[in-house]
Amino acid sequence: QTKCHVTPIYQGSYDDSLNKLKAGLQGKDTPAVIQLFDIATRQMVDLKVVTPVQNYVDKENYDLSDLEPNVLAYYTVDNKIYSMPFNTSTPLLYYNKDLFKAAGLDPEKPPRTFDEFTAAARKLTTKDASGKVTVYGGSCAIYGSFFEQFLAVSAGYYVDQNNGRDGLASKATITSPEGVAIMQWWKDMVDEGIMANYGRKTVDVRNAFLAGQTAMFIDSTAVLRGVLDGSAGKFEVGTGFLPRPNEDAFTKSGTIIGGGSLWIINNRPQAEQDCAWEFIKFQSSAKEQSYWQTMSGYFPIRKSAYNEQLTVDWTAKYPSFKTAVDQLHASPNNRYTNGALIGVFPVARATIETAIEEILAGKATPQESLDKAATDVTNAIQEYNLTMGLTK
């Protein structure tokens, strides 16, 4: 096409992009379309700087039936779709099938529950003659997003008002029995020496897995391609659903989608906004979603993308990718899986990560540390709501 010309300009991390956008708003130095992470949703809506894609959907009677409902639900606020999903992921359990076989575990049956994960990690952990651990059973980066995911699959809310989806969130609810149980499970495994603690960087956990130093780990579907390539010729990788507290949890809830979406900025000329919408439709097409999926590891937002030959061939080559799709389709579309809506998510995640570090180091109990984190996150939410004029 010749009507619309797009110039992509890399802005760094998601946080960098959001900060540059806010700075650019002062002088109207903004893009017509911007890709931002999922947790920017509440803030973008509150800033009132976007043209909701719902406007174009309604104007054109754009067919949404081919799009994944759970993915659309995340970016829907007050029954209005504000941005178009683009790169979408969920967390998976990755495991070393060769080590499963060596430990006498079925390589085709990854653990599904917390107790099953613990039992598997115990069998998978190996030590040398001196008692030093040579292979840890499991590992998980100290990343706020993973806590959110474990809370969601436990049918727990991150904030009040049903995750801020049925009203403005005003306080964190991470100190629920579900939240405490997650951290107690995690800490007990670290204390037993069957769960490695590699810190906050997900890449460090991933590298330990590829080096054969840990048998299982939690990470995004987005890294699947890299993990498969990195393990090629060394061992076979398996994938499973994110572990839950018990089997009942699989019917009550599921994972939250992660990744990012595309937003139309409303201070650009109408012609640019219209072209932004045309570009968004192009990026959302089955062909482009198939290409993006096979090049990255994110899964398509459009169901028909799975029928594209590129995806058919890729899935045949990497069958473990199907786990991510199955997990998405198995997750009910409810307030747990819709994810929380707050305007201070980056701060909240950093606060949670500090709490997890304290818990794993034995500096505080899960209840004590989460209580303190909940107070800090609640204060941040209430200050944000006041600053944005959402409350008086």
Short mmCIF file of C-alpha atoms in Angstrom, two decimals:
data_model
loop_
_atom_site.label_atom_id
_atom_site.label_comp_id
_atom_site.label_asym_id
_atom_site.label_seq_id
_atom_site.Cartn_x
_atom_site.Cartn_y
_atom_site.Cartn_z
CA GLN A 1 0.00 0.00 0.00
CA THR A 2 1.13 3.58 -0.55
CA LYS A 3 -1.26 5.59 1.60
CA CYS A 4 0.48 5.13 4.96
CA HIS A 5 4.21 5.17 5.68
CA VAL A 6 5.50 3.90 9.02
CA THR A 7 8.91 4.75 10.48
CA PRO A 8 9.78 2.46 13.41
CA ILE A 9 11.94 4.09 16.08
CA TYR A 10 13.40 1.95 18.86
CA GLN A 11 12.98 3.49 22.32
CA GLY A 12 14.66 0.99 24.61
CA SER A 13 12.82 -0.89 27.34
CA TYR A 14 9.08 -0.73 27.98
CA ASP A 15 9.73 1.62 30.89
CA ASP A 16 11.86 3.82 28.64
CA SER A 17 9.10 4.01 26.04
CA LEU A 18 6.45 4.99 28.58
CA ASN A 19 8.71 7.64 30.16
CA LYS A 20 9.63 9.10 26.77
CA LEU A 21 5.98 9.23 25.79
CA LYS A 22 5.07 11.14 28.96
CA ALA A 23 7.95 13.54 28.40
CA GLY A 24 6.96 14.01 24.75
CA LEU A 25 3.39 14.86 25.65
CA GLN A 26 4.54 18.20 27.06
CA GLY A 27 5.74 19.39 23.65
CA LYS A 28 3.42 17.22 21.56
CA ASP A 29 6.46 15.28 20.36
CA THR A 30 4.70 11.94 20.24
CA PRO A 31 4.30 9.01 17.85
CA ALA A 32 1.00 8.17 16.21
CA VAL A 33 1.25 4.59 17.46
CA ILE A 34 3.29 3.16 20.32
CA GLN A 35 3.93 -0.32 21.67
CA LEU A 36 3.79 -0.51 25.47
CA PHE A 37 3.75 -3.29 28.04
CA ASP A 38 0.53 -4.69 29.44
CA ILE A 39 0.93 -3.08 32.86
CA ALA A 40 0.82 0.43 31.38
CA THR A 41 -2.89 0.01 30.62
CA ARG A 42 -4.37 1.79 33.65
CA GLN A 43 -1.98 4.73 33.34
CA MET A 44 -2.55 5.13 29.60
CA VAL A 45 -6.31 5.22 30.12
CA ASP A 46 -5.99 7.73 32.97
CA LEU A 47 -3.66 10.03 31.01
CA LYS A 48 -6.44 10.50 28.44
CA VAL A 49 -3.90 10.66 25.61
CA VAL A 50 -5.20 7.80 23.47
CA THR A 51 -7.87 7.20 20.90
CA PRO A 52 -9.35 3.85 21.94
CA VAL A 53 -9.22 1.28 19.17
CA GLN A 54 -12.84 0.63 20.13
CA ASN A 55 -13.70 3.83 18.25
CA TYR A 56 -12.39 2.33 15.01
CA VAL A 57 -13.86 -1.07 15.76
CA ASP A 58 -17.30 0.52 16.13
CA LYS A 59 -16.87 2.82 13.13
CA GLU A 60 -15.90 -0.01 10.77
CA ASN A 61 -17.85 -2.77 12.50
CA TYR A 62 -14.47 -4.50 12.69
CA ASP A 63 -14.85 -8.24 13.32
CA LEU A 64 -13.34 -9.27 16.66
CA SER A 65 -14.57 -12.87 16.61
CA ASP A 66 -11.23 -14.24 15.38
CA LEU A 67 -9.26 -12.60 18.22
CA GLU A 68 -8.46 -14.46 21.44
CA PRO A 69 -11.10 -13.34 24.02
CA ASN A 70 -8.78 -13.68 27.04
CA VAL A 71 -6.23 -11.45 25.35
CA LEU A 72 -8.76 -8.79 24.37
CA ALA A 73 -10.19 -8.84 27.90
CA TYR A 74 -6.92 -7.62 29.41
CA TYR A 75 -6.94 -4.43 27.33
CA THR A 76 -10.66 -3.82 27.84
CA VAL A 77 -11.45 -1.18 30.45
CA ASP A 78 -15.04 -0.22 31.27
CA ASN A 79 -16.26 -2.31 28.32
CA LYS A 80 -14.03 -0.43 25.87
CA ILE A 81 -10.99 -1.88 24.06
CA TYR A 82 -8.29 0.77 24.47
CA SER A 83 -5.36 -0.83 22.65
CA MET A 84 -4.83 -3.71 20.24
CA PRO A 85 -2.88 -6.68 21.60
CA PHE A 86 0.29 -7.43 19.66
CA ASN A 87 2.95 -9.50 21.46
CA THR A 88 1.22 -11.85 23.86
CA SER A 89 2.60 -14.44 26.26
CA THR A 90 1.92 -16.46 29.38
CA PRO A 91 4.34 -18.15 31.80
CA LEU A 92 5.24 -21.80 31.32
CA LEU A 93 7.00 -24.54 33.23
CA TYR A 94 10.13 -25.56 31.33
CA TYR A 95 11.84 -28.84 32.21
CA ASN A 96 14.74 -31.04 31.16
CA LYS A 97 13.27 -34.32 29.88
CA ASP A 98 16.63 -36.08 30.09
CA LEU A 99 16.95 -35.28 33.79
CA PHE A 100 13.35 -36.41 34.33
CA LYS A 101 14.20 -39.81 32.86
CA ALA A 102 17.36 -40.06 34.95
CA ALA A 103 15.35 -39.32 38.12
CA GLY A 104 12.73 -41.94 37.28
CA LEU A 105 10.06 -39.33 36.43
CA ASP A 106 7.77 -39.56 33.41
CA PRO A 107 9.17 -37.03 30.89
CA GLU A 108 5.73 -36.62 29.37
CA LYS A 109 4.04 -35.73 32.67
CA PRO A 110 5.34 -32.46 34.14
CA PRO A 111 4.14 -31.51 37.64
CA ARG A 112 0.82 -29.66 37.69
CA THR A 113 0.39 -28.71 41.36
CA PHE A 114 2.63 -27.09 43.97
CA ASP A 115 3.00 -30.40 45.82
CA GLU A 116 3.85 -32.25 42.60
CA PHE A 117 6.45 -29.60 41.73
CA THR A 118 8.04 -29.97 45.17
CA ALA A 119 8.10 -33.76 44.90
CA ALA A 120 9.65 -33.61 41.43
CA ALA A 121 12.22 -31.01 42.50
CA ARG A 122 13.21 -33.24 45.40
CA LYS A 123 13.86 -36.19 43.07
CA LEU A 124 15.63 -34.05 40.47
CA THR A 125 18.06 -32.43 42.89
CA THR A 126 21.47 -34.11 42.88
CA LYS A 127 24.53 -33.64 45.10
CA ASP A 128 28.20 -34.56 44.87
CA ALA A 129 30.14 -36.64 47.40
CA SER A 130 30.65 -33.60 49.63
CA GLY A 131 26.94 -32.87 49.75
CA LYS A 132 27.11 -29.84 47.45
CA VAL A 133 24.15 -29.46 45.08
CA THR A 134 25.19 -30.10 41.49
CA VAL A 135 21.70 -29.87 39.95
CA TYR A 136 18.78 -28.06 41.57
CA GLY A 137 15.32 -29.47 41.02
CA GLY A 138 13.77 -26.12 40.18
CA SER A 139 14.30 -22.38 39.95
CA CYS A 140 12.30 -19.21 39.41
CA ALA A 141 13.51 -15.65 39.02
CA ILE A 142 12.50 -13.13 41.66
CA TYR A 143 10.23 -11.31 39.25
CA GLY A 144 7.05 -9.52 40.29
CA SER A 145 5.18 -10.79 37.25
CA PHE A 146 5.64 -14.41 38.30
CA PHE A 147 4.11 -13.70 41.72
CA GLU A 148 1.12 -12.11 39.94
CA GLN A 149 0.75 -15.22 37.81
CA PHE A 150 0.97 -17.62 40.75
CA LEU A 151 -1.62 -15.49 42.55
CA ALA A 152 -3.95 -15.58 39.54
CA VAL A 153 -3.79 -19.35 39.12
CA SER A 154 -4.43 -19.62 42.88
CA ALA A 155 -7.69 -17.66 42.37
CA GLY A 156 -6.35 -14.73 44.34
CA TYR A 157 -6.71 -11.02 43.60
CA TYR A 158 -3.78 -8.61 43.43
CA VAL A 159 -5.90 -5.59 44.37
CA ASP A 160 -9.45 -4.89 45.55
CA GLN A 161 -12.48 -4.27 43.35
CA ASN A 162 -11.89 -7.66 41.73
CA ASN A 163 -8.45 -6.66 40.47
CA GLY A 164 -9.66 -3.12 39.76
CA ARG A 165 -11.90 -4.42 36.99
CA ASP A 166 -15.22 -3.63 38.69
CA GLY A 167 -14.20 -0.30 40.17
CA LEU A 168 -11.15 1.80 40.92
CA ALA A 169 -8.60 -0.22 42.88
CA SER A 170 -7.55 1.41 46.16
CA LYS A 171 -5.55 -1.24 48.01
CA ALA A 172 -3.34 -4.29 47.47
CA THR A 173 -4.74 -7.66 48.51
CA ILE A 174 -1.57 -9.72 48.14
CA THR A 175 -1.59 -10.71 51.83
CA SER A 176 -4.46 -13.10 51.22
CA PRO A 177 -4.07 -16.77 52.22
CA GLU A 178 -3.36 -17.46 48.54
CA GLY A 179 -0.47 -15.00 48.44
CA VAL A 180 1.08 -16.23 51.69
CA ALA A 181 0.77 -19.87 50.58
CA ILE A 182 2.68 -19.13 47.37
CA MET A 183 5.61 -17.62 49.22
CA GLN A 184 5.63 -20.32 51.90
CA TRP A 185 5.80 -22.99 49.16
CA TRP A 186 8.62 -21.15 47.41
CA LYS A 187 10.59 -20.51 50.61
CA ASP A 188 10.23 -24.09 51.87
CA MET A 189 11.85 -25.40 48.68
CA VAL A 190 14.72 -22.90 48.88
CA ASP A 191 15.27 -23.81 52.54
CA GLU A 192 15.31 -27.51 51.66
CA GLY A 193 17.91 -26.91 48.97
CA ILE A 194 15.81 -28.17 46.06
CA MET A 195 14.95 -24.74 44.60
CA ALA A 196 17.75 -22.47 43.38
CA ASN A 197 17.71 -18.73 43.98
CA TYR A 198 19.49 -16.96 41.11
CA GLY A 199 18.08 -13.51 41.91
CA ARG A 200 15.94 -11.15 39.87
CA LYS A 201 17.30 -11.64 36.35
CA THR A 202 15.28 -14.12 34.33
CA VAL A 203 18.21 -14.59 31.95
CA ASP A 204 20.36 -15.94 34.81
CA VAL A 205 17.77 -18.61 35.58
CA ARG A 206 17.47 -19.46 31.90
CA ASN A 207 21.23 -19.78 31.50
CA ALA A 208 21.43 -22.06 34.55
CA PHE A 209 18.81 -24.32 32.96
CA LEU A 210 20.65 -24.42 29.64
CA ALA A 211 23.87 -25.23 31.51
CA GLY A 212 22.19 -28.21 33.18
CA GLN A 213 22.37 -26.66 36.65
CA THR A 214 18.63 -26.73 37.24
CA ALA A 215 16.02 -29.20 35.98
CA MET A 216 12.90 -27.00 35.93
CA PHE A 217 12.23 -23.28 35.73
CA ILE A 218 9.42 -20.79 35.18
CA ASP A 219 9.53 -18.25 32.35
CA SER A 220 7.48 -16.64 29.61
CA THR A 221 6.42 -18.39 26.41
CA ALA A 222 8.31 -15.57 24.70
CA VAL A 223 11.64 -17.26 25.47
CA LEU A 224 10.59 -20.67 24.14
CA ARG A 225 12.38 -20.31 20.82
CA GLY A 226 15.60 -19.26 22.54
CA VAL A 227 15.41 -22.11 25.06
CA LEU A 228 14.83 -24.68 22.32
CA ASP A 229 17.70 -23.31 20.25
CA GLY A 230 19.99 -23.10 23.30
CA SER A 231 19.30 -26.69 24.37
CA ALA A 232 19.56 -28.19 20.88
CA GLY A 233 22.03 -31.06 20.81
CA LYS A 234 22.34 -31.07 24.62
CA PHE A 235 19.01 -32.26 26.01
CA GLU A 236 15.30 -32.35 25.22
CA VAL A 237 13.06 -29.62 26.63
CA GLY A 238 9.52 -30.18 27.83
CA THR A 239 6.88 -27.58 28.66
CA GLY A 240 3.96 -27.65 31.06
CA PHE A 241 1.24 -25.44 32.51
CA LEU A 242 2.18 -23.08 35.32
CA PRO A 243 1.82 -25.12 38.57
CA ARG A 244 -1.27 -24.44 40.72
CA PRO A 245 -2.07 -25.02 44.43
CA ASN A 246 -4.26 -28.02 43.54
CA GLU A 247 -6.20 -29.61 40.68
CA ASP A 248 -9.36 -27.61 41.53
CA ALA A 249 -7.47 -24.43 40.64
CA PHE A 250 -7.32 -25.50 36.99
CA THR A 251 -11.07 -25.01 36.64
CA LYS A 252 -11.37 -21.87 38.80
CA SER A 253 -8.69 -19.75 37.19
CA GLY A 254 -5.68 -19.59 34.90
CA THR A 255 -2.78 -17.45 33.80
CA ILE A 256 -2.86 -13.76 32.93
CA ILE A 257 -1.63 -12.73 29.50
CA GLY A 258 1.56 -10.69 29.37
CA GLY A 259 3.45 -8.87 26.65
CA GLY A 260 2.39 -5.64 25.01
CA SER A 261 -0.13 -3.85 22.83
CA LEU A 262 -0.39 -1.02 20.30
CA TRP A 263 -1.89 2.35 21.25
CA ILE A 264 -3.05 5.26 19.07
CA ILE A 265 -2.03 8.66 20.47
CA ASN A 266 -4.80 11.24 20.17
CA ASN A 267 -2.74 14.45 19.77
CA ARG A 268 -1.59 13.48 16.28
CA PRO A 269 -3.42 14.71 13.15
CA GLN A 270 -6.48 12.65 12.25
CA ALA A 271 -4.80 11.34 9.10
CA GLU A 272 -1.93 9.95 11.18
CA GLN A 273 -4.31 8.33 13.65
CA ASP A 274 -6.22 6.75 10.78
CA CYS A 275 -2.96 5.40 9.37
CA ALA A 276 -2.03 4.13 12.83
CA TRP A 277 -5.24 2.10 12.79
CA GLU A 278 -4.43 0.72 9.34
CA PHE A 279 -0.98 -0.29 10.60
CA ILE A 280 -2.49 -1.92 13.69
CA LYS A 281 -4.86 -3.95 11.51
CA PHE A 282 -1.90 -5.03 9.38
CA GLN A 283 0.10 -6.10 12.45
CA SER A 284 -2.95 -7.96 13.76
CA SER A 285 -3.54 -9.91 10.56
CA ALA A 286 -3.18 -13.68 10.56
CA LYS A 287 -0.17 -13.58 8.25
CA GLU A 288 1.78 -11.05 10.32
CA GLN A 289 0.84 -12.67 13.63
CA SER A 290 2.07 -16.00 12.28
CA TYR A 291 5.37 -14.46 11.22
CA TRP A 292 5.78 -12.66 14.56
CA GLN A 293 5.01 -15.86 16.51
CA THR A 294 7.49 -18.03 14.64
CA MET A 295 10.24 -15.44 14.87
CA SER A 296 9.77 -14.71 18.57
CA GLY A 297 7.90 -17.33 20.61
CA TYR A 298 4.95 -15.08 21.51
CA PHE A 299 1.67 -16.65 20.51
CA PRO A 300 -0.77 -15.13 17.99
CA ILE A 301 -3.64 -12.96 19.11
CA ARG A 302 -5.68 -14.28 16.19
CA LYS A 303 -6.99 -17.85 16.01
CA SER A 304 -6.75 -18.09 12.22
CA ALA A 305 -2.98 -17.49 12.45
CA TYR A 306 -2.63 -21.13 13.46
CA ASN A 307 -3.82 -22.08 9.99
CA GLU A 308 -1.02 -20.16 8.28
CA GLN A 309 1.48 -22.57 6.74
CA LEU A 310 4.37 -20.86 8.52
CA THR A 311 2.78 -21.61 11.90
CA VAL A 312 1.70 -25.12 10.87
CA ASP A 313 5.29 -25.96 9.93
CA TRP A 314 6.74 -24.25 13.01
CA THR A 315 4.41 -26.06 15.40
CA ALA A 316 5.30 -29.37 13.78
CA LYS A 317 8.98 -28.59 14.35
CA TYR A 318 8.47 -27.23 17.90
CA PRO A 319 5.47 -29.16 19.33
CA SER A 320 6.24 -27.92 22.85
CA PHE A 321 4.89 -24.51 21.78
CA LYS A 322 1.37 -25.98 21.79
CA THR A 323 1.46 -25.97 25.60
CA ALA A 324 1.24 -22.18 25.63
CA VAL A 325 -1.79 -22.21 23.35
CA ASP A 326 -3.48 -25.00 25.31
CA GLN A 327 -2.90 -23.12 28.57
CA LEU A 328 -4.43 -19.95 27.11
CA HIS A 329 -7.49 -21.80 25.88
CA ALA A 330 -7.87 -23.72 29.14
CA SER A 331 -7.92 -20.52 31.21
CA PRO A 332 -11.39 -19.16 32.00
CA ASN A 333 -12.06 -15.53 31.14
CA ASN A 334 -12.67 -14.05 34.59
CA ARG A 335 -11.43 -11.32 36.92
CA TYR A 336 -8.49 -13.43 38.07
CA THR A 337 -7.20 -13.97 34.53
CA ASN A 338 -8.08 -10.44 33.35
CA GLY A 339 -5.22 -9.17 35.50
CA ALA A 340 -5.02 -6.20 37.85
CA LEU A 341 -5.56 -2.59 36.75
CA ILE A 342 -3.37 -0.13 38.67
CA GLY A 343 -1.35 2.86 37.55
CA VAL A 344 1.74 2.05 39.63
CA PHE A 345 2.58 -1.44 38.44
CA PRO A 346 6.34 -0.90 37.93
CA VAL A 347 6.62 0.33 41.52
CA ALA A 348 4.41 -2.50 42.78
CA ARG A 349 6.50 -5.14 41.06
CA ALA A 350 9.73 -3.77 42.48
CA THR A 351 8.14 -3.75 45.95
CA ILE A 352 7.05 -7.37 45.61
CA GLU A 353 10.50 -8.39 44.41
CA THR A 354 12.07 -6.86 47.53
CA ALA A 355 9.56 -8.74 49.66
CA ILE A 356 10.38 -12.05 47.94
CA GLU A 357 14.10 -11.45 48.51
CA GLU A 358 13.47 -10.83 52.23
CA ILE A 359 11.34 -13.96 52.54
CA LEU A 360 13.82 -16.25 50.77
CA ALA A 361 16.68 -14.82 52.86
CA GLY A 362 14.76 -15.53 56.06
CA LYS A 363 14.64 -11.87 57.09
CA ALA A 364 10.85 -11.98 57.54
CA THR A 365 8.02 -14.49 57.35
CA PRO A 366 5.87 -14.55 54.20
CA GLN A 367 3.01 -12.94 56.14
CA GLU A 368 5.20 -10.19 57.61
CA SER A 369 6.93 -9.31 54.35
CA LEU A 370 3.76 -9.38 52.25
CA ASP A 371 1.94 -7.26 54.86
CA LYS A 372 4.64 -4.60 54.54
CA ALA A 373 4.65 -4.82 50.74
CA ALA A 374 0.86 -4.54 50.64
CA THR A 375 0.99 -1.36 52.74
CA ASP A 376 3.62 0.18 50.45
CA VAL A 377 1.74 -0.76 47.27
CA THR A 378 -1.54 0.48 48.74
CA ASN A 379 0.04 3.84 49.59
CA ALA A 380 1.42 4.11 46.05
CA ILE A 381 -1.99 3.29 44.53
CA GLN A 382 -3.80 5.83 46.68
CA GLU A 383 -1.24 8.54 45.96
CA TYR A 384 -1.55 7.81 42.24
CA ASN A 385 -5.35 7.92 42.36
CA LEU A 386 -5.21 11.28 44.15
CA THR A 387 -2.59 12.75 41.81
CA MET A 388 -4.53 11.67 38.71
CA GLY A 389 -7.72 13.19 40.09
CA LEU A 390 -9.46 9.84 40.32
CA THR A 391 -10.23 10.34 44.01
CA LYS A 392 -10.53 13.34 46.32
#
